[in-house]
Steps between C-alpha positions, in 0.01 A plus 500: 500500500688460174878515521690734268850359557650173623846473652677460832622703795875466549568516875870417530523136397128454559274510194126553546277436195237773484228650280459875461143630536378859466411636846301797369237569238357816349135574573487815288212530252634460146369698206521445125550762234204549265396717209275762665272532194396136461649325807730282291798349680841659426779245461870535441668317218873436489625624167853493354627850422686382187229321303188608689382142549333377818729256686392197701628462856706194405700709252592774746845490656721722723758761413710762679483852358846650477576867555495564123154342468617173346346176628717217637299172491511293825371143495383277785805282431727800555346562840497132595873473433583768758639373834200548729537286814164618631307389190308241701623578850417750770849539644508634857806722544447648849273533802439855628260683734182601320567866586800504269277458194386835364123487426574694181656181364184293546351362180267210417417241769490120464424196713754216496330161513682176582506292181441140602515301823884488526507880501283528813781439754764744365223754426381485861860519625564824310166646610563431869859626477373829356241526778749440779767730361247781437689572179426491130695326227646697209507293181566518128276332244419516129151563363382592150847516355674715758669457836324659793545569869259360757422495871362190671292531818238298686129580466296277733632151410615588149827636364429809293739672262497869410670599181744783568634769274875510473655778711610692188137504381396724792526866405641758739233746624686803370293817473195335656512645853381862548780744432352773720613497861194455719477515879241279665374620838460270799128579516460381139689179576282443808185533289646268236572246776144540626364437150718189462384371838135569412522316168672217687543155351289319243428142407645495148255227398210741561618737226353465151499670162204740508564619146495148356172426677349819358615405148356148533167641624490746209569219250227281653251787477585572136491129413146487641398784271502774758684829509783517745495800730847578621538687829624855470875520512655704781610845401868522432690752703696757308874447492727721703227604746641609836338314788499545876692188597399508865131541413524221242664265752241580768216443253658171391526378860140603564374326185697184580358487851144550372553223244608267780205602715714684753437840653696764311533723807858389566614706201388815681650372822830445320502857372405630843783307656736649246384853582517434874847352472607791282363761741654325800841516337552876566807682378779574751414874492133431575594262778743749647241778484245280672752411771595868548135599532439224750811599701402867501154409620645287775732781607213750508291260705790446741565873530131569554492234768807644670355853482173387652688315773715808570192724521339260742815489712526881507138535597550248777808683627313832496212350689738352757685830536170686548393259769836535674485882491148494637603264778797722592275807515255320724779385732643852518162646592458245776847576635432874498173451681669296775767762546233772532312298757821441697581868510156587631522236772847597639420849634210365702736267684736783597230716659395222725 
């Protein structure tokens, strides 16, 4: 890969000669502007506003536009005379945990290549030190006429550098968050969690630009003399339409599961569990009423049982009393009969 900048990494008193190489490239399909009537290419010419003449690139310089519109010429010599210690040096100023770098600051990415055999040892030393510390290096460097901020980290066996925006270049998110106070229910959060779990993780290398592929296929078809047939675009939903968030979340979980070849039934199960859990959590009044009803029923059952037992006891006592009365009557009759017999027998003895 072609280097775009040569310099050195300043690591304390250690200097590491390096070459800067672009780590990314654009794969977007580029278009040219043409005249729609005849297909002629449209080009831009650089013309001086004062005399109307076209100016060659070699004759074009820099200037700063003042507040009143006047131009202040700035030459390359003016910029070169400025004290810029990082003109050819990536100066490491600190080592910090990677989590302290706000992703909003991330800019272009570069690979740092050791420049020459002598650079291999200090380059490897810095790489291994970064690995073991699990930190990143914050550095300052100059590129294309301005000083920049960078972050050095290890990617495989290479030191990579991410250009960073200066902290004062990050805008505050004022007025971006919704101003309306919204309450999110637990059931909605549970469904959102279920959707996140269903989507799961992805191998980032498996993702690709579907739109770019469609454009390339269309261009190939037209280049071959055919007519490109573009698929119908999805219908755009009207703005401001009120949606059923729970239904949308459930449908999203179901669609995600079907896309992954999983049974979508768990969405229904989740809702059923929610309803069951909700119904099982009765209010205190309902619980108290249920308890009162159960207690009353128990009391009635106990009273009924006692009443039945008492009736049985009374019946038993009556039966016992009846038997006793009958026995007494029988005994009395027998006694009376004996007395009668005795009376009849006694006179007979006297006459003898």
